[in-house]
Amino acid sequence: MVNNQASGLPLAPRSCAGCGGKIADRFLLFSMERYWHTRCLKCSCCQAQLGDIGTTCYSKGGMILCRSDYIRLFGHSGACSACGQSIPANEMVMRAQGNAYHLKCFSCATCRNRLMPGDRFHYINGTIFCEHDTPGAVLLSSHLPPLQSSSVLTDQKVSALQSHLYATASSSHEYNIVWIT
């Protein structure tokens, strides 16, 4: 995409986000809410000038990446423990006991209500229950010893399990690259 200067007035000099220098070139790039010399917006891995190879770039872990290197390095977050489908690296996930879930899949096995960050829940033998649904039948049928005589988790144990739940953005972002003349 090319934006032509509509007013006919010269643009004020802009600073390059890459090198910090003033941009006096005929063409400049705008991406990640910043301006760049065309030579300065480069992939951290392959050093390709991103304006020349596409209209998007990615950032993750302090790196700016072309699409190929982003997919090579961060192709997906693994498989959802509930549905088994792949989770893209830029998708928010819920995690419990080291397992990753799509947001829509992180739900109570009994009532099917979706759980949100901060919700209290029971996580028994890989099965998720909201705080209102007792996992007693699962506990009684399992070969694991009950957590307490009533087969219901105490608030302290629920809180300990809850500490393993969090929503995480993989801290990756996709940005458009706009040519400005």
PDB file of C-alpha atoms in Angstrom:
ATOM      1  CA  MET A   1       0.000   0.000   0.000  1.00  0.00           C
ATOM      2  CA  VAL A   2       1.374   3.398  -0.940  1.00  0.00           C
ATOM      3  CA  ASN A   3       0.167   6.620   0.655  1.00  0.00           C
ATOM      4  CA  ASN A   4       0.787   9.700  -1.416  1.00  0.00           C
ATOM      5  CA  GLN A   5       1.128  13.040   0.234  1.00  0.00           C
ATOM      6  CA  ALA A   6      -2.282  14.671  -0.364  1.00  0.00           C
ATOM      7  CA  SER A   7      -1.696  18.240   0.781  1.00  0.00           C
ATOM      8  CA  GLY A   8       1.366  18.985  -1.351  1.00  0.00           C
ATOM      9  CA  LEU A   9       3.188  20.232   1.754  1.00  0.00           C
ATOM     10  CA  PRO A  10       6.444  18.527   2.671  1.00  0.00           C
ATOM     11  CA  LEU A  11       6.260  16.068   5.536  1.00  0.00           C
ATOM     12  CA  ALA A  12       8.028  17.038   8.729  1.00  0.00           C
ATOM     13  CA  PRO A  13      11.248  15.057   9.140  1.00  0.00           C
ATOM     14  CA  ARG A  14      10.603  11.871  11.039  1.00  0.00           C
ATOM     15  CA  SER A  15      12.983   9.795  13.122  1.00  0.00           C
ATOM     16  CA  CYS A  16      13.635   6.187  12.177  1.00  0.00           C
ATOM     17  CA  ALA A  17      12.661   3.630  14.820  1.00  0.00           C
ATOM     18  CA  GLY A  18      15.537   1.430  13.678  1.00  0.00           C
ATOM     19  CA  CYS A  19      18.572   3.697  13.584  1.00  0.00           C
ATOM     20  CA  GLY A  20      17.231   6.836  15.258  1.00  0.00           C
ATOM     21  CA  GLY A  21      18.312   9.017  12.342  1.00  0.00           C
ATOM     22  CA  LYS A  22      16.149  11.515  10.506  1.00  0.00           C
ATOM     23  CA  ILE A  23      14.290  10.120   7.513  1.00  0.00           C
ATOM     24  CA  ALA A  24      14.943  12.361   4.518  1.00  0.00           C
ATOM     25  CA  ASP A  25      14.488   9.604   1.919  1.00  0.00           C
ATOM     26  CA  ARG A  26      11.786   9.782  -0.727  1.00  0.00           C
ATOM     27  CA  PHE A  27      10.175   6.601   0.677  1.00  0.00           C
ATOM     28  CA  LEU A  28       9.687   5.550   4.264  1.00  0.00           C
ATOM     29  CA  LEU A  29       7.824   2.761   5.998  1.00  0.00           C
ATOM     30  CA  PHE A  30       5.260   2.901   8.771  1.00  0.00           C
ATOM     31  CA  SER A  31       4.850  -0.208  10.899  1.00  0.00           C
ATOM     32  CA  MET A  32       4.390  -1.017  14.592  1.00  0.00           C
ATOM     33  CA  GLU A  33       3.151   2.556  15.107  1.00  0.00           C
ATOM     34  CA  ARG A  34       6.589   3.904  14.091  1.00  0.00           C
ATOM     35  CA  TYR A  35       8.401   5.211  11.025  1.00  0.00           C
ATOM     36  CA  TRP A  36      11.379   3.430   9.445  1.00  0.00           C
ATOM     37  CA  HIS A  37      13.959   3.919   6.710  1.00  0.00           C
ATOM     38  CA  THR A  38      13.244   1.241   4.112  1.00  0.00           C
ATOM     39  CA  ARG A  39      16.678  -0.249   4.845  1.00  0.00           C
ATOM     40  CA  CYS A  40      16.139  -0.313   8.640  1.00  0.00           C
ATOM     41  CA  LEU A  41      12.957  -2.390   8.924  1.00  0.00           C
ATOM     42  CA  LYS A  42      14.636  -5.796   8.673  1.00  0.00           C
ATOM     43  CA  CYS A  43      13.979  -9.319   9.854  1.00  0.00           C
ATOM     44  CA  SER A  44      16.058 -10.096  12.939  1.00  0.00           C
ATOM     45  CA  CYS A  45      16.847 -13.576  11.588  1.00  0.00           C
ATOM     46  CA  CYS A  46      17.423 -13.371   7.836  1.00  0.00           C
ATOM     47  CA  GLN A  47      18.085  -9.596   7.616  1.00  0.00           C
ATOM     48  CA  ALA A  48      15.614  -9.253   4.705  1.00  0.00           C
ATOM     49  CA  GLN A  49      14.257  -5.746   4.225  1.00  0.00           C
ATOM     50  CA  LEU A  50      10.656  -6.313   5.225  1.00  0.00           C
ATOM     51  CA  GLY A  51       9.152  -3.650   2.986  1.00  0.00           C
ATOM     52  CA  ASP A  52      10.558  -5.495  -0.030  1.00  0.00           C
ATOM     53  CA  ILE A  53       9.210  -8.952   0.802  1.00  0.00           C
ATOM     54  CA  GLY A  54       5.670  -8.389   2.025  1.00  0.00           C
ATOM     55  CA  THR A  55       3.053  -6.216   3.641  1.00  0.00           C
ATOM     56  CA  THR A  56       3.227  -7.674   7.149  1.00  0.00           C
ATOM     57  CA  CYS A  57       5.835  -8.303   9.792  1.00  0.00           C
ATOM     58  CA  TYR A  58       5.747  -9.899  13.219  1.00  0.00           C
ATOM     59  CA  SER A  59       7.279  -9.093  16.571  1.00  0.00           C
ATOM     60  CA  LYS A  60       7.944 -11.473  19.420  1.00  0.00           C
ATOM     61  CA  GLY A  61      10.515 -11.541  22.174  1.00  0.00           C
ATOM     62  CA  GLY A  62      12.055  -8.261  21.055  1.00  0.00           C
ATOM     63  CA  MET A  63      12.596  -9.549  17.515  1.00  0.00           C
ATOM     64  CA  ILE A  64      11.087  -8.211  14.301  1.00  0.00           C
ATOM     65  CA  LEU A  65      10.459 -11.087  11.911  1.00  0.00           C
ATOM     66  CA  CYS A  66       9.377 -11.817   8.369  1.00  0.00           C
ATOM     67  CA  ARG A  67       6.502 -14.271   7.962  1.00  0.00           C
ATOM     68  CA  SER A  68       8.785 -17.189   7.050  1.00  0.00           C
ATOM     69  CA  ASP A  69      11.024 -16.831  10.094  1.00  0.00           C
ATOM     70  CA  TYR A  70       8.068 -16.204  12.409  1.00  0.00           C
ATOM     71  CA  ILE A  71       6.401 -19.441  11.297  1.00  0.00           C
ATOM     72  CA  ARG A  72       9.712 -21.323  11.423  1.00  0.00           C
ATOM     73  CA  LEU A  73      10.399 -20.173  14.990  1.00  0.00           C
ATOM     74  CA  PHE A  74       6.921 -19.926  16.510  1.00  0.00           C
ATOM     75  CA  GLY A  75       4.680 -21.949  14.208  1.00  0.00           C
ATOM     76  CA  HIS A  76       2.171 -22.968  16.848  1.00  0.00           C
ATOM     77  CA  SER A  77       1.736 -23.237  20.605  1.00  0.00           C
ATOM     78  CA  GLY A  78       1.073 -26.946  20.478  1.00  0.00           C
ATOM     79  CA  ALA A  79      -2.214 -28.772  20.574  1.00  0.00           C
ATOM     80  CA  CYS A  80      -5.246 -27.958  22.706  1.00  0.00           C
ATOM     81  CA  SER A  81      -5.572 -30.512  25.506  1.00  0.00           C
ATOM     82  CA  ALA A  82      -9.372 -30.511  25.112  1.00  0.00           C
ATOM     83  CA  CYS A  83      -9.981 -30.712  21.344  1.00  0.00           C
ATOM     84  CA  GLY A  84      -6.544 -31.772  20.078  1.00  0.00           C
ATOM     85  CA  GLN A  85      -6.445 -29.036  17.419  1.00  0.00           C
ATOM     86  CA  SER A  86      -3.321 -26.929  16.829  1.00  0.00           C
ATOM     87  CA  ILE A  87      -3.066 -23.598  18.660  1.00  0.00           C
ATOM     88  CA  PRO A  88      -1.484 -20.788  16.589  1.00  0.00           C
ATOM     89  CA  ALA A  89       1.372 -18.976  18.335  1.00  0.00           C
ATOM     90  CA  ASN A  90      -0.457 -15.644  18.315  1.00  0.00           C
ATOM     91  CA  GLU A  91      -3.643 -17.004  19.908  1.00  0.00           C
ATOM     92  CA  MET A  92      -4.521 -16.444  23.552  1.00  0.00           C
ATOM     93  CA  VAL A  93      -4.605 -19.672  25.545  1.00  0.00           C
ATOM     94  CA  MET A  94      -5.604 -20.906  28.975  1.00  0.00           C
ATOM     95  CA  ARG A  95      -3.152 -23.123  30.811  1.00  0.00           C
ATOM     96  CA  ALA A  96      -3.658 -25.550  33.673  1.00  0.00           C
ATOM     97  CA  GLN A  97      -1.124 -28.023  35.052  1.00  0.00           C
ATOM     98  CA  GLY A  98       1.148 -27.497  32.045  1.00  0.00           C
ATOM     99  CA  ASN A  99      -1.594 -28.116  29.465  1.00  0.00           C
ATOM    100  CA  ALA A 100      -2.708 -25.488  26.923  1.00  0.00           C
ATOM    101  CA  TYR A 101      -6.321 -24.915  25.860  1.00  0.00           C
ATOM    102  CA  HIS A 102      -8.126 -22.719  23.327  1.00  0.00           C
ATOM    103  CA  LEU A 103     -10.130 -20.097  25.228  1.00  0.00           C
ATOM    104  CA  LYS A 104     -13.371 -21.654  23.964  1.00  0.00           C
ATOM    105  CA  CYS A 105     -12.278 -25.145  25.061  1.00  0.00           C
ATOM    106  CA  PHE A 106     -11.400 -24.285  28.658  1.00  0.00           C
ATOM    107  CA  SER A 107     -14.784 -25.181  30.141  1.00  0.00           C
ATOM    108  CA  CYS A 108     -16.396 -27.237  32.884  1.00  0.00           C
ATOM    109  CA  ALA A 109     -16.818 -30.907  31.962  1.00  0.00           C
ATOM    110  CA  THR A 110     -20.209 -30.997  33.703  1.00  0.00           C
ATOM    111  CA  CYS A 111     -22.058 -27.754  32.858  1.00  0.00           C
ATOM    112  CA  ARG A 112     -19.904 -26.712  29.845  1.00  0.00           C
ATOM    113  CA  ASN A 113     -19.575 -23.133  31.153  1.00  0.00           C
ATOM    114  CA  ARG A 114     -16.410 -21.460  29.898  1.00  0.00           C
ATOM    115  CA  LEU A 115     -13.892 -20.562  32.587  1.00  0.00           C
ATOM    116  CA  MET A 116     -12.135 -17.221  32.580  1.00  0.00           C
ATOM    117  CA  PRO A 117      -8.861 -16.083  34.197  1.00  0.00           C
ATOM    118  CA  GLY A 118      -9.457 -15.798  37.935  1.00  0.00           C
ATOM    119  CA  ASP A 119     -12.331 -18.304  38.003  1.00  0.00           C
ATOM    120  CA  ARG A 120     -12.013 -20.992  40.653  1.00  0.00           C
ATOM    121  CA  PHE A 121     -12.034 -24.537  39.336  1.00  0.00           C
ATOM    122  CA  HIS A 122     -11.154 -28.159  40.061  1.00  0.00           C
ATOM    123  CA  TYR A 123      -8.619 -29.914  37.816  1.00  0.00           C
ATOM    124  CA  ILE A 124      -8.834 -33.654  38.378  1.00  0.00           C
ATOM    125  CA  ASN A 125      -7.062 -36.238  36.232  1.00  0.00           C
ATOM    126  CA  GLY A 126      -6.921 -33.792  33.322  1.00  0.00           C
ATOM    127  CA  THR A 127     -10.606 -32.874  33.600  1.00  0.00           C
ATOM    128  CA  ILE A 128     -11.781 -29.341  34.393  1.00  0.00           C
ATOM    129  CA  PHE A 129     -14.758 -28.585  36.653  1.00  0.00           C
ATOM    130  CA  CYS A 130     -16.084 -25.161  37.650  1.00  0.00           C
ATOM    131  CA  GLU A 131     -16.248 -24.450  41.384  1.00  0.00           C
ATOM    132  CA  HIS A 132     -20.004 -25.189  41.422  1.00  0.00           C
ATOM    133  CA  ASP A 133     -19.758 -28.689  39.975  1.00  0.00           C
ATOM    134  CA  THR A 134     -18.333 -31.257  42.320  1.00  0.00           C
ATOM    135  CA  PRO A 135     -15.953 -33.692  40.693  1.00  0.00           C
ATOM    136  CA  GLY A 136     -16.867 -36.325  43.319  1.00  0.00           C
ATOM    137  CA  ALA A 137     -17.829 -39.029  40.822  1.00  0.00           C
ATOM    138  CA  VAL A 138     -14.521 -38.661  39.014  1.00  0.00           C
ATOM    139  CA  LEU A 139     -12.602 -38.790  42.282  1.00  0.00           C
ATOM    140  CA  LEU A 140     -14.473 -41.851  43.532  1.00  0.00           C
ATOM    141  CA  SER A 141     -13.950 -43.724  40.273  1.00  0.00           C
ATOM    142  CA  SER A 142     -10.269 -42.889  39.975  1.00  0.00           C
ATOM    143  CA  HIS A 143      -7.415 -44.893  41.382  1.00  0.00           C
ATOM    144  CA  LEU A 144      -5.981 -41.856  43.109  1.00  0.00           C
ATOM    145  CA  PRO A 145      -6.522 -41.375  46.836  1.00  0.00           C
ATOM    146  CA  PRO A 146      -9.172 -38.766  47.643  1.00  0.00           C
ATOM    147  CA  LEU A 147      -7.855 -35.312  48.453  1.00  0.00           C
ATOM    148  CA  GLN A 148      -9.947 -35.245  51.631  1.00  0.00           C
ATOM    149  CA  SER A 149     -12.663 -37.406  53.146  1.00  0.00           C
ATOM    150  CA  SER A 150     -15.522 -35.504  51.472  1.00  0.00           C
ATOM    151  CA  SER A 151     -13.842 -35.852  48.048  1.00  0.00           C
ATOM    152  CA  VAL A 152     -14.175 -32.100  47.487  1.00  0.00           C
ATOM    153  CA  LEU A 153     -11.216 -29.760  47.161  1.00  0.00           C
ATOM    154  CA  THR A 154     -10.604 -27.330  49.990  1.00  0.00           C
ATOM    155  CA  ASP A 155     -10.360 -23.627  49.234  1.00  0.00           C
ATOM    156  CA  GLN A 156      -6.615 -23.844  49.821  1.00  0.00           C
ATOM    157  CA  LYS A 157      -6.202 -26.676  47.305  1.00  0.00           C
ATOM    158  CA  VAL A 158      -8.458 -24.925  44.777  1.00  0.00           C
ATOM    159  CA  SER A 159      -6.343 -21.782  45.161  1.00  0.00           C
ATOM    160  CA  ALA A 160      -3.168 -23.793  44.626  1.00  0.00           C
ATOM    161  CA  LEU A 161      -4.600 -25.269  41.437  1.00  0.00           C
ATOM    162  CA  GLN A 162      -5.902 -21.871  40.384  1.00  0.00           C
ATOM    163  CA  SER A 163      -2.373 -20.495  40.548  1.00  0.00           C
ATOM    164  CA  HIS A 164      -1.559 -22.752  37.589  1.00  0.00           C
ATOM    165  CA  LEU A 165      -4.308 -21.136  35.488  1.00  0.00           C
ATOM    166  CA  TYR A 166      -3.544 -18.073  33.442  1.00  0.00           C
ATOM    167  CA  ALA A 167      -4.373 -16.545  30.111  1.00  0.00           C
ATOM    168  CA  THR A 168      -1.337 -15.718  28.079  1.00  0.00           C
ATOM    169  CA  ALA A 169      -0.747 -13.937  24.875  1.00  0.00           C
ATOM    170  CA  SER A 170       2.306 -15.382  23.378  1.00  0.00           C
ATOM    171  CA  SER A 171       3.470 -11.797  23.154  1.00  0.00           C
ATOM    172  CA  SER A 172       3.522 -11.932  19.413  1.00  0.00           C
ATOM    173  CA  HIS A 173       2.004  -9.301  17.185  1.00  0.00           C
ATOM    174  CA  GLU A 174       1.324  -9.022  13.478  1.00  0.00           C
ATOM    175  CA  TYR A 175       1.726  -5.576  11.910  1.00  0.00           C
ATOM    176  CA  ASN A 176       0.988  -4.054   8.522  1.00  0.00           C
ATOM    177  CA  ILE A 177       3.808  -2.370   6.624  1.00  0.00           C
ATOM    178  CA  VAL A 178       2.747   0.825   4.840  1.00  0.00           C
ATOM    179  CA  TRP A 179       4.894   2.581   2.226  1.00  0.00           C
ATOM    180  CA  ILE A 180       4.738   6.378   2.466  1.00  0.00           C
ATOM    181  CA  THR A 181       5.954   8.679  -0.285  1.00  0.00           C
TER     182      THR A 181
END
